[in-house]
Structure formats: structure tokens, C-alpha cells
CSV table of C-alpha atoms in Angstrom, one decimal:
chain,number,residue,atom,x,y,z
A,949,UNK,CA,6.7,-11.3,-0.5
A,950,UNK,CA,6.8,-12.5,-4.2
A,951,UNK,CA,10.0,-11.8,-6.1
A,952,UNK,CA,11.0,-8.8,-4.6
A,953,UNK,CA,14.0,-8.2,-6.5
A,954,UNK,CA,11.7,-8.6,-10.1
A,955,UNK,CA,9.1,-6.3,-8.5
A,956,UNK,CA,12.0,-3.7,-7.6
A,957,UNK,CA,13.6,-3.5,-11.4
A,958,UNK,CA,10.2,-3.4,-12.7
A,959,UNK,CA,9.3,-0.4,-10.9
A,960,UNK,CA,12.3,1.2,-11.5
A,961,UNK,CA,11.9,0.5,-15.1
A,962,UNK,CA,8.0,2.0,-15.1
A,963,UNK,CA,8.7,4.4,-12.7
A,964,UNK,CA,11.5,7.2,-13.5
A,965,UNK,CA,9.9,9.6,-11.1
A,966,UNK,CA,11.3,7.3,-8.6
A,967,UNK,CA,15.0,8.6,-8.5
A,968,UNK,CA,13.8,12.0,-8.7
A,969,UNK,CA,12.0,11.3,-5.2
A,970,UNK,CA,15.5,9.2,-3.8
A,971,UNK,CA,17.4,12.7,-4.4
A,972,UNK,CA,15.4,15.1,-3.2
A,973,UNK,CA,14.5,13.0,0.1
A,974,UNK,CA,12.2,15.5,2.0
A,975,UNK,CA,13.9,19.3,0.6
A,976,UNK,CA,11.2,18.7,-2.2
A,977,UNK,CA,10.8,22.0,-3.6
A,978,UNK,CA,8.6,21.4,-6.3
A,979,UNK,CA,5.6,19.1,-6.5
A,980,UNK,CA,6.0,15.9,-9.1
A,981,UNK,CA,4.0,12.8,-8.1
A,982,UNK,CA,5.7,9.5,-8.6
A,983,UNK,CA,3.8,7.1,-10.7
A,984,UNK,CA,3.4,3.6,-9.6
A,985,UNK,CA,2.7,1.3,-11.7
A,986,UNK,CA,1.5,-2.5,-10.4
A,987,UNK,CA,-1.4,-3.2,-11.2
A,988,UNK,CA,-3.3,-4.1,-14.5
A,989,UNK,CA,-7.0,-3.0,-13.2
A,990,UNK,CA,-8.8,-0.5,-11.2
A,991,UNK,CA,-7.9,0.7,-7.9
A,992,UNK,CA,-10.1,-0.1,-5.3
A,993,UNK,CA,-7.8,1.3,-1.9
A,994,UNK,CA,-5.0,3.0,-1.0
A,995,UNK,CA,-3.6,2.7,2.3
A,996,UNK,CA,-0.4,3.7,4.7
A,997,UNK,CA,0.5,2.1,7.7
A,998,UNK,CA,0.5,3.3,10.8
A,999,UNK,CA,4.3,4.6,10.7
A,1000,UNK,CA,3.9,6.0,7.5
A,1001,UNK,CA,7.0,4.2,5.9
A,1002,UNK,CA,4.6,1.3,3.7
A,1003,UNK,CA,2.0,1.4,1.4
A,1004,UNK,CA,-0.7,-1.2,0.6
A,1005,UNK,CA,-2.5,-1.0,-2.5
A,1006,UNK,CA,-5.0,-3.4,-3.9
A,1007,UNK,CA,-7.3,-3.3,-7.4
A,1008,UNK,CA,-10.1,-5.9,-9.2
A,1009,UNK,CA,-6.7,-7.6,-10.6
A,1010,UNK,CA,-7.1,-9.3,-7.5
A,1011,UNK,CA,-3.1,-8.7,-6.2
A,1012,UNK,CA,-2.5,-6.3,-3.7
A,1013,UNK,CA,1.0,-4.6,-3.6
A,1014,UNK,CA,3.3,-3.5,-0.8
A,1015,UNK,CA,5.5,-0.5,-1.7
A,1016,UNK,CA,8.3,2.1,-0.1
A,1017,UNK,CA,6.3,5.2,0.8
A,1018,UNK,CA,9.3,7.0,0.3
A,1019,UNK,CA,10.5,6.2,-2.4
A,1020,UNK,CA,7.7,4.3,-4.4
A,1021,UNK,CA,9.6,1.3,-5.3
A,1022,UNK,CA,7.4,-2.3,-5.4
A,1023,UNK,CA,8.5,-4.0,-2.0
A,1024,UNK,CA,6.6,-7.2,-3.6
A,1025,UNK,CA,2.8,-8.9,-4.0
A,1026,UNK,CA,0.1,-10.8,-2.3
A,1027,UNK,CA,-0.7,-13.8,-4.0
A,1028,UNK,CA,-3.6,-15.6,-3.9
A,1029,UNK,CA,-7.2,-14.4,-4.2
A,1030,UNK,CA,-9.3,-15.1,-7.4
A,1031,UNK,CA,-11.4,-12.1,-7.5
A,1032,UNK,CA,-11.7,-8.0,-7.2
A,1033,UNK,CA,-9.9,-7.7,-3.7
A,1034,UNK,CA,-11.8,-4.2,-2.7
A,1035,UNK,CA,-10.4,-3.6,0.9
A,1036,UNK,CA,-7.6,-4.1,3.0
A,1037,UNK,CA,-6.2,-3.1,6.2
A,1038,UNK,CA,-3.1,-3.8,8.7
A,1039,UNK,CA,-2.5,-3.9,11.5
A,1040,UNK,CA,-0.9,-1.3,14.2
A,1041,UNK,CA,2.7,-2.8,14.1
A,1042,UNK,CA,2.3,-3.5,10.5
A,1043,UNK,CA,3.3,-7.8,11.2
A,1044,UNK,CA,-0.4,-8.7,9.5
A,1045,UNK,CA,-2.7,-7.7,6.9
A,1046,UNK,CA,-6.1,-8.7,5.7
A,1047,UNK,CA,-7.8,-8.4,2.6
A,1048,UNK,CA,-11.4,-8.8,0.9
A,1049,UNK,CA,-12.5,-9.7,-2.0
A,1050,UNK,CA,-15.2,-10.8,-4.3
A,1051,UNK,CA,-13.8,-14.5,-4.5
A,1052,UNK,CA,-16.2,-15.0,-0.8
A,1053,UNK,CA,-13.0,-15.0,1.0
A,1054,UNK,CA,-11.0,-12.7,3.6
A,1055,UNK,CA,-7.0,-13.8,3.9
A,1056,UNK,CA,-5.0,-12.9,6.7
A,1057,UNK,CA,-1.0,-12.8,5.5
A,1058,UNK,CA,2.2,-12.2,7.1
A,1059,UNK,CA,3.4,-9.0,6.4
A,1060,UNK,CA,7.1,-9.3,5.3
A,1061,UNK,CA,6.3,-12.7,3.9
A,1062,UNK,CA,3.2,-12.7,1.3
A,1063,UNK,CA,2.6,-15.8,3.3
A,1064,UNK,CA,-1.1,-16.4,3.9
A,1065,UNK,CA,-1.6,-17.3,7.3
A,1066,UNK,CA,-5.4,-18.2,7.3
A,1067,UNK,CA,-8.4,-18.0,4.9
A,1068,UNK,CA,-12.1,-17.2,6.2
A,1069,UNK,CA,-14.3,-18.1,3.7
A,1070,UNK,CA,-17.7,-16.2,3.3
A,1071,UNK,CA,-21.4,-16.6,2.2
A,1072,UNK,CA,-20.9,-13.8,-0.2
A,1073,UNK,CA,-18.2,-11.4,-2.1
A,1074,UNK,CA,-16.3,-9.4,0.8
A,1075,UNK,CA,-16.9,-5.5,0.9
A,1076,UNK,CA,-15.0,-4.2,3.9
A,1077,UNK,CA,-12.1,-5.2,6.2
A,1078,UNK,CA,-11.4,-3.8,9.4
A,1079,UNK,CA,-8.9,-4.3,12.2
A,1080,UNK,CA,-9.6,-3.8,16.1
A,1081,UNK,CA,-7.3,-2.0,18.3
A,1082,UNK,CA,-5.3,-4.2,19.7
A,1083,UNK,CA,-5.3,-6.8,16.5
A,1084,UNK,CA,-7.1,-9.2,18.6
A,1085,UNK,CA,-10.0,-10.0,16.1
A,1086,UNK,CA,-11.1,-8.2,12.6
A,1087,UNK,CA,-14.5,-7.5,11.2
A,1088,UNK,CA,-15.9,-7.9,7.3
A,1089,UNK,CA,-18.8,-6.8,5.6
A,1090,UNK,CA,-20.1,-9.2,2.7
A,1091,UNK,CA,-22.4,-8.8,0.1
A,1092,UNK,CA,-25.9,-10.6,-0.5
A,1093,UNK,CA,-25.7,-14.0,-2.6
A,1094,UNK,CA,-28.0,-16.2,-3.7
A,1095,UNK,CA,-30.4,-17.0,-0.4
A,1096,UNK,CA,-27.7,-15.9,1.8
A,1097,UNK,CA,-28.1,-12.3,3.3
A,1098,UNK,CA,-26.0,-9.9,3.8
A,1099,UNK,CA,-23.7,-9.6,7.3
A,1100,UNK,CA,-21.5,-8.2,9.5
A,1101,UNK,CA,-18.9,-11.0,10.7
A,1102,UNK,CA,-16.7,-10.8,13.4
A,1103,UNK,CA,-13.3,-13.2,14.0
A,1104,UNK,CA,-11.0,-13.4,16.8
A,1105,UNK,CA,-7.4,-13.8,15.4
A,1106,UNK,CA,-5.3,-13.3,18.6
A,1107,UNK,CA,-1.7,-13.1,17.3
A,1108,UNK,CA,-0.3,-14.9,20.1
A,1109,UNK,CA,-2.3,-18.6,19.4
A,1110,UNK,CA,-1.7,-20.9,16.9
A,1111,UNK,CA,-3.4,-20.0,13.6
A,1112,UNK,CA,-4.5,-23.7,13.7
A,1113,UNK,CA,-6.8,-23.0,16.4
A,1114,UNK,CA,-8.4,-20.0,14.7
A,1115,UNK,CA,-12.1,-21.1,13.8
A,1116,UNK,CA,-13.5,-20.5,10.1
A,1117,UNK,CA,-16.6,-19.6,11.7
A,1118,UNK,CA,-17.0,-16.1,12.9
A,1119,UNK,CA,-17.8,-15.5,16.7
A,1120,UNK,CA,-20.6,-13.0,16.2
A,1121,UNK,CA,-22.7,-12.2,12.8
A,1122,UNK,CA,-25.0,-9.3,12.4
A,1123,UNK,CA,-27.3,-10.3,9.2
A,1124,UNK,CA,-29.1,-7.6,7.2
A,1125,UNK,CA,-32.2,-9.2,6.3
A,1126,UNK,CA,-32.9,-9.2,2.1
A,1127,UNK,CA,-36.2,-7.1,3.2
A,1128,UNK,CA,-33.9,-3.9,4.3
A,1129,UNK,CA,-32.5,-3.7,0.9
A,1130,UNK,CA,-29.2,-2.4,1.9
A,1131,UNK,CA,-25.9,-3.3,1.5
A,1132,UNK,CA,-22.9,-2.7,3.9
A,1133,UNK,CA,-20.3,-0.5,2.4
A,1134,UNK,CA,-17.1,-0.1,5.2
A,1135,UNK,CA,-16.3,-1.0,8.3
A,1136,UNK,CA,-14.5,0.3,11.3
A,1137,UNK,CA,-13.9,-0.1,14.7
A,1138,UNK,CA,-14.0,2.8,16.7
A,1139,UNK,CA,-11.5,3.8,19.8
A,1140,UNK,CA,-11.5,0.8,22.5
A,1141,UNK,CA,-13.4,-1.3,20.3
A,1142,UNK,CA,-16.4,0.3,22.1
A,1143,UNK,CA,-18.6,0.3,18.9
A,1144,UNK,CA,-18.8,-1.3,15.2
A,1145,UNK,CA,-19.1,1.9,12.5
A,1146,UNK,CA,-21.1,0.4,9.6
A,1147,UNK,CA,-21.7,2.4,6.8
A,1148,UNK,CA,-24.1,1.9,3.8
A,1149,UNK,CA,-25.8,1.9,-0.2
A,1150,UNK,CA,-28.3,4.0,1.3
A,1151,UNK,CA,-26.5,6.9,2.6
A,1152,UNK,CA,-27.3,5.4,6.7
A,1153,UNK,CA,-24.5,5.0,9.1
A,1154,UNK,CA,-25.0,2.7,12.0
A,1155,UNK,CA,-23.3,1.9,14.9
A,1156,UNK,CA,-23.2,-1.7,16.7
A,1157,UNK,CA,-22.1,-3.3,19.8
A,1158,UNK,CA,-19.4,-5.8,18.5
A,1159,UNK,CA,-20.2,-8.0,21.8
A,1160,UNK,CA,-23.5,-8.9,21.1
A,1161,UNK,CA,-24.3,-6.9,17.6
A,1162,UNK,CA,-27.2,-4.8,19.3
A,1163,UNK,CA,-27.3,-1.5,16.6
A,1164,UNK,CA,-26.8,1.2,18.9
A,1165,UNK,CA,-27.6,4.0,16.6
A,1166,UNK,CA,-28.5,5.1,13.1
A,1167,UNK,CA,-28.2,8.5,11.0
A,1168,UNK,CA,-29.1,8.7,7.8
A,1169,UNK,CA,-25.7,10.9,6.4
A,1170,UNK,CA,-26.2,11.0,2.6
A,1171,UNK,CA,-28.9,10.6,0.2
A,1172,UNK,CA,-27.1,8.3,-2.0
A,1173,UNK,CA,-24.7,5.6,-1.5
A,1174,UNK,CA,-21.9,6.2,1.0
A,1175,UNK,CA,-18.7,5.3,-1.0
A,1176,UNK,CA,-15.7,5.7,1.3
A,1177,UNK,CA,-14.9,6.7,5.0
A,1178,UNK,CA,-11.8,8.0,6.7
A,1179,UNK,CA,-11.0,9.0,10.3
A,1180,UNK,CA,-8.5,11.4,11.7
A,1181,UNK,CA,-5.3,10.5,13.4
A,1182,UNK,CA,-7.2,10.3,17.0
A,1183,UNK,CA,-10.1,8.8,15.6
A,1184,UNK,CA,-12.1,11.9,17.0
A,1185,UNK,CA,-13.8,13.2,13.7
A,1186,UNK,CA,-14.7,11.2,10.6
A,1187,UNK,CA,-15.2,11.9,6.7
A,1188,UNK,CA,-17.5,10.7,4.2
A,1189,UNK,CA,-17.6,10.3,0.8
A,1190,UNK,CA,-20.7,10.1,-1.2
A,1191,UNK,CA,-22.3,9.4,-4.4
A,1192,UNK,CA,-24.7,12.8,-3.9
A,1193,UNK,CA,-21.8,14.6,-4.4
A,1194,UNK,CA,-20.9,15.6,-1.2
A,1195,UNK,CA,-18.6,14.7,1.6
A,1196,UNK,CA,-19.1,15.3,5.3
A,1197,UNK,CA,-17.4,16.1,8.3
A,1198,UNK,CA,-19.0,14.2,11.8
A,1199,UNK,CA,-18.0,14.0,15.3
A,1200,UNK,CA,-17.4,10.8,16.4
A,1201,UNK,CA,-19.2,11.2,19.9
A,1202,UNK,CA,-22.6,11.7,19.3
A,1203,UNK,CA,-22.1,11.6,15.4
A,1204,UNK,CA,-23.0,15.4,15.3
A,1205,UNK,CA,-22.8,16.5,11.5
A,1206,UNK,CA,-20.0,19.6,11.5
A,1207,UNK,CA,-19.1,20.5,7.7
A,1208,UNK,CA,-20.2,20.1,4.3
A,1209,UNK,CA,-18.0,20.1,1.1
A,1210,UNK,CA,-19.7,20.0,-1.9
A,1211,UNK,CA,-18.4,19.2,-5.5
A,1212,UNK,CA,-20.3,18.7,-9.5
A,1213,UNK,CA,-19.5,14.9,-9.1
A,1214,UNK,CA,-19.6,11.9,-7.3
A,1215,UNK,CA,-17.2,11.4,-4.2
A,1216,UNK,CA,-15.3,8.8,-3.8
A,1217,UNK,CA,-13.2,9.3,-1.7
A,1218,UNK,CA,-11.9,12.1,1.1
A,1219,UNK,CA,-9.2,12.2,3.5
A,1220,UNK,CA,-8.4,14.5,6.4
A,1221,UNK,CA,-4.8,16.0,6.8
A,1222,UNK,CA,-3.2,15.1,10.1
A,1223,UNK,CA,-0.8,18.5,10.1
A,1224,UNK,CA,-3.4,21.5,8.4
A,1225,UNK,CA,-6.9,22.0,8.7
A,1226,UNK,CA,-7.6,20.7,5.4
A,1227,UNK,CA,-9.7,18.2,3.6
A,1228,UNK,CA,-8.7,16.2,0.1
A,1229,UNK,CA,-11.5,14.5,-2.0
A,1230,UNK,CA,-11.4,12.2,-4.8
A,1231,UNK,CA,-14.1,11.4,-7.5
A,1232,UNK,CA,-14.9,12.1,-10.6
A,1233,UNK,CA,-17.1,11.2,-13.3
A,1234,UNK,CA,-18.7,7.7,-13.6
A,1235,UNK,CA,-16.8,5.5,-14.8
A,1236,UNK,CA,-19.5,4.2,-17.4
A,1237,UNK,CA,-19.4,7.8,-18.6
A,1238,UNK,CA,-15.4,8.0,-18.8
A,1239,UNK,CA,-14.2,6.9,-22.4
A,1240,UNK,CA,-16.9,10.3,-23.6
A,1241,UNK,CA,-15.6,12.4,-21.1
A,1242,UNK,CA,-12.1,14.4,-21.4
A,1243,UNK,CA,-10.0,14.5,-18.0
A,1244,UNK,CA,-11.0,18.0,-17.1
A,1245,UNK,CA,-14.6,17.9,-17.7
A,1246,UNK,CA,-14.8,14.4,-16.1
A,1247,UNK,CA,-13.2,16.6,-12.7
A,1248,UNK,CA,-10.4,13.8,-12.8
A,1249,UNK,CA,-8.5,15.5,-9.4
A,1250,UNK,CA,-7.5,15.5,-6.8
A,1251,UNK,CA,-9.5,18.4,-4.8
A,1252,UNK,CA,-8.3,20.3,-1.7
A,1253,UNK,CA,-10.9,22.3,0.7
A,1254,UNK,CA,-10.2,24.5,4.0
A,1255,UNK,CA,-11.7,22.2,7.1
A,1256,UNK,CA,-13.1,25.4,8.9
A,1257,UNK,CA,-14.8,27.4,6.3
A,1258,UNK,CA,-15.3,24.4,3.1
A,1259,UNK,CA,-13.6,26.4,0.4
A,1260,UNK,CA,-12.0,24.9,-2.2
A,1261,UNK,CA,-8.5,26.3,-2.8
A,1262,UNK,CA,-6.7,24.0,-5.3
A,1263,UNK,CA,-6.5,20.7,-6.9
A,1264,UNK,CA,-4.0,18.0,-8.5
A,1265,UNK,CA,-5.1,16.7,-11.7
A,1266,UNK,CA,-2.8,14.0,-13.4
A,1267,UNK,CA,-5.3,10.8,-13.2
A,1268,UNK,CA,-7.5,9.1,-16.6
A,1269,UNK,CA,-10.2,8.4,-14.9
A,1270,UNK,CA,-12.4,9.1,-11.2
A,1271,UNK,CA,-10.8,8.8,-8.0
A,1272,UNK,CA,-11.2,5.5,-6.1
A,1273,UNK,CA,-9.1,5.6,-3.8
A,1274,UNK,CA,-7.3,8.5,-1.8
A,1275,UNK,CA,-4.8,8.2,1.3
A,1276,UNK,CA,-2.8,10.8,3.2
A,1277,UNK,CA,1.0,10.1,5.1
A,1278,UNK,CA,0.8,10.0,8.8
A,1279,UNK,CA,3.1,12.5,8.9
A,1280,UNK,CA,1.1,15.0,6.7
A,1281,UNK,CA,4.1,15.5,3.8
A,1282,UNK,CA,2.8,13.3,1.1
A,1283,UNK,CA,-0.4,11.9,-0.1
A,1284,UNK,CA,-1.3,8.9,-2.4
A,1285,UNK,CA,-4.1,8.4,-4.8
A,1286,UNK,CA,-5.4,5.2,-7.0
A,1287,UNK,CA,-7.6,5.7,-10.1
A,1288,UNK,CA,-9.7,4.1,-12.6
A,1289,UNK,CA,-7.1,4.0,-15.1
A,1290,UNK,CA,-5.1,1.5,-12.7
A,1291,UNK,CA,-2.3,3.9,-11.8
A,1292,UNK,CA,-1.2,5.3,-8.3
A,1293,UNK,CA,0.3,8.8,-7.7
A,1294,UNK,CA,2.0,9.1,-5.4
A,1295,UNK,CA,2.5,13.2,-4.5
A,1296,UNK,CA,5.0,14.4,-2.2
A,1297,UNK,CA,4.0,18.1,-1.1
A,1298,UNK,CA,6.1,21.4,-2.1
A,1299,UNK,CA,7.9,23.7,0.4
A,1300,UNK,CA,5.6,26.3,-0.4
A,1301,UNK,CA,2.1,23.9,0.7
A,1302,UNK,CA,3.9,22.8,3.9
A,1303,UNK,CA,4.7,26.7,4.8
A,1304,UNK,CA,1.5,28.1,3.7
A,1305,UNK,CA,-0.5,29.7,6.4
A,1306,UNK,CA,-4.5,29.3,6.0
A,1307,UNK,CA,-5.5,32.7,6.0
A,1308,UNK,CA,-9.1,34.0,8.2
A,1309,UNK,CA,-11.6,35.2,5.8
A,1310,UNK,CA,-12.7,38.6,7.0
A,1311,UNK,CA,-15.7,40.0,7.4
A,1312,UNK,CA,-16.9,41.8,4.0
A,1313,UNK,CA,-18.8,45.4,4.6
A,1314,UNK,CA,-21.3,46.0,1.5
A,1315,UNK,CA,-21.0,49.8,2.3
A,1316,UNK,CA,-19.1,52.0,4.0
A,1317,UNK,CA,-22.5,54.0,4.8
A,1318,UNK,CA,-23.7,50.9,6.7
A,1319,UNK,CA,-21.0,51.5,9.3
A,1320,UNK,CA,-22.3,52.9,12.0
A,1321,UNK,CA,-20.4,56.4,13.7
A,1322,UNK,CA,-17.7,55.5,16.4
């Protein structure tokens, strides 16, 4: 990675928070985010690896950041794209990354390096980025452009071949004719690479075969846009986030709709907790609307709901602007969240969260009279 010993002293220089965090390690008994600053634009994602130790970080300044989880300080910078990089994603042992941006191209980098091991070029700016289990092959999701339509494309990238020998064509591509009028907003793969989860500007989620690209199923989720979507840690239920205001809870199965939680403003983006039965949503404002709007009545927070009943019990506010981008530690003890103003919190939670029981709401008698005689 790029100068990581300049990256270091510049985030210790922006970031003070960052030696409260190295002496407290986990006996945190209060809650005071670390700010990280590394990026002169928007943030577009957030994400932590699978162990929980990295975070990946990228924004329309076109340079995606590696950081210590921990501790927040700048590991070092990926180098190379010359647009809005909007997605990103690594892989399972953390040795590759991919990224996608509006430049028409996805890059696939080593890790620890910064070193770009391949470039796929595209027909169209690059939405999405996924990963398969296993790390065999990725899948992308571009925009329309000019006569081109938009697609799905899948790669095979088989870490054990010579890069050489990967092709810049993709093996399979499912194209959304211009007639449909929607565009692709994420991508994942689902458990055993058994299906493609696509979602979209039109509130639909669809599922594909990423064999043959057959679409397999279709729900129409939202009635707006569908801005982000996040899995639990088994990939059993999913979250999303949406533009009507509202994220929702599915089953991954037969995509049965389980919970609602409903805000005043866009969603855009939710996260479930892998240790409580809670449910973190980002959003805000419009961004249009944000230089007329003060923090709190642009809802600038971070917002916490009960999984089970969809209360909302508390919020983190700190952030200029909406929400973009929201992330939560494998291991359930901190949480990290990018923002319009360019800045990423990252919040380590109190002793008093982490030992808080969620309490059963009980059942409310209007009148003692209504109670029948025992």
C-alpha cells in the first residue's frame, strides 16, 4: 500500500481520538467515536473484513483506504481509478479486493500491497461489486451508457492461475434491456453461490442463476429506489435500505418479508448486529437539501431499532450530513459509519450497551374492569 508510514502520521495528526482508543483497548467505558479522516469527498461504503481486524473505505475521491479497525490509524491507499469508486468488497481471507467505479472499470488489488493485479474494463460506470464464496469469480453491476445497456457481469478470477490468463471478457452477462427502465443497484451472492441477489432503482429484488443468468425470482420490496443491502453473519436474513423511508427485514429462503422499520427520511443504509437483536440505520436528509438543513432536523444519525418489536431506542448523531454508508464489527463491539461530509466515525460501544438486556414489552391492560374474575 502507498506510503504507509505518511498515511500513519497523517492520521495521527487528524485523528487524536486515536490514542484514546490504543488505551482503553476493549474496557471502553464510555462511548467516543474515533474520527477518521482520508478522504476529501463523499463516502460511498464502509466495510470490515471478515475477521473484523481491517477496514475498507472508499468515496467519489476515487481512493479507497485501508485502516486498523482497532485503532483507526490509515494502514495506506489504493491508487488508481479515475472516478467515484462506489463499491468494494474482499475477500474471505482478506489476500484480494475489488472495487467499482464510475471510470467503466472494476480493479482487482493485492491486499497488503495496493498492487493492482488486473483491470476489467466495462460498458458503463460500475455500481456494485460482489465476491463469491470461495473467491473463485466476482460479479458487477454497471450502469446504462450511451447505446450500451445495463448488465450483470460475471468473471472467474481463480486465485490459484496466473492473472495473465484471466480474460477481460466476463463469462456470463445478464443485460437489462433500456425498455425495463431500471437500474441495478447491489449485488450479492448468496450461500453456495446458489443464486445472484440483484437489487434495484425501482424498489424490485431479483434473484438469478449465476450459471446461466435465468432470473429465478422477483419481489417488488420498496416503492422507491433500494439504496443499500446487508446480510447477517450466516447469510440467513437480509436488510434493506430505501429511499421510501423504510428498511426491511427478509428471509433469505423464500424472501419472506419479516419486519418493518420506519423513519421521516430516506434510508441509506442499515446494518444488522451479529451479538443483539438489533438493527442500525443510516440516512438522512438529501443531500441537495443539506447546506438549508441543520444536523438535527436533517436526522444526521445514526439510528438504533429492537429486531423483534421495530422500536427505536437511541441514536448517535455526530455526522454533517446523511448517512451513506454504515458497517458493523464481526464481533458486535464497534460499528463504523461514512457520511456526506467525507468523514468516518468510527464508534466503539460502552460497557453499559454491551450489558444491556433488551427488555419484553408487556402486555398493556386499558382497565382493570376489563379483567375478567379469576
Amino acid at each position: 500500500l502507498k506510503s504507509r508510514s505518511l498515511c500513519a502520521r497523517h492520521c495521527r495528526k487528524e485523528n487524536p481520538a486515536s490514542k484514546f482508543s490504543q488505551r482503553a483497548g476493549n474496557n471502553r467505558d464510555t462511548m467516543r467515536p474515533i474520527l477518521l479522516k482520508g478522504h476529501e469527498r463523499s463516502i460511498t461504503r464502509v466495510k470490515y473484513n471478515y475477521d473484523g481486524d481491517l477496514l475498507f473505505t472508499c468515496s467519489k475521491d476515487a481512493i479507497p483506504c485501508l485502516w486498523f479497525a482497532e485503532t483507526g490509524e490509515r494502514i495506506g491507499t489504493y491508487n488508481g481509478h479515475q472516478g467515484t469508486v462506489w463499491d468494494l468488497d474482499v475477500n474471505r481471507f482478506s489476500t484480494r479486493v475489488i472495487t467499482a467505479s464510475a471510470d467503466a472499470t472494476v480493479k482487482l488489488w493485492k491486499t497488503n500491497t495496493g498492487e493492482i493485479i488486473r483491470d476489467f474494463p466495462h460498458r458503463g460506470p460500475v455500481r456494485g461489486v460482489a465476491w463469491a464464496d470461495g473467491s473463485a469469480m466476482f460479479a458487477s453491476i454497471s450502469d446504462p451508457f450511451v447505446e450500451y445497456e445495463a448488465r450483470i457481469s460475471i468473471y472467474d478470477v481463480p486465485e490459484d492461475e496466473d492473472p495473465d490468463s484471466y480474460s477481460d471478457e466476463p463469462r456470463l452477462e445478464i443485460p437489462f434491456p433500456k425498455e425495463m427502465g431500471v437500474k441495478a443497484t447491489n449485488v450479492v451472492f448468496l450461500n453456495c453461490n446458489e443464486a445472484l441477489l440483484v437489487t434495484f432503482d425501482d424498489g424490485s429484488i431479483r434473484l438469478y442463476d449465476p450459471t446461466d443468468g435465468t432470473e429465478l425470482e422477483e419481489i417488488q420490496a420498496h416503492e422507491k429506489k433500494i439504496n443499500a443491502i446487508s446480510f447477517n453473519r450466516q447469510k440467513t436474513m437480509f436488510i434493506t435500505s430505501s429511499m421510501d423511508t423504510t428498511a426491511k427485514l427478509y428471509d433469505v429462503v423464500d424472501l419472506e418479508h419479516i419486519k418493518t422499520y420506519k423513519t421521516s427520511n430516506p434510508v441509506n443504509a442499515a446494518v444488522i448486529s451479529p451479538t443483539k437483536d438489533h438493527i442500525l440505520l443510516g440516512g438522512g436528509q438529501d443531500a441537495m437539501s443539506v447546506t438549508t438543513t441543520s444536523g438535527k432536523q436533517g436526522k444526521f444519525e445514526t439510528r438504533f431499532f429492537e429486531l423483534v418489536y421495530e422500536n427505536e431506542f437511541g441514536s448517535v448523531k455526530g455526522h454533517f450530513g446523511p448517512i451513506n454508508a454504515l458497517a458493523i464489527n464481526p464481533d458486535g463491539g464497534s460499528y463504523a459509519s461514512g457520511a456526506e461530509d467525507g468523514y468516518i466515525r468510527l464508534h466503539f460501544f460502552d460497557k453499559s450497551y454491551l450489558d444491556m438486556k433488551d427488555p419484553v414489552p408487556e402486555l398493556e391492560v386499558e382497565d382493570d374492569d376489563d379483567v375478567p374474575n379469576q
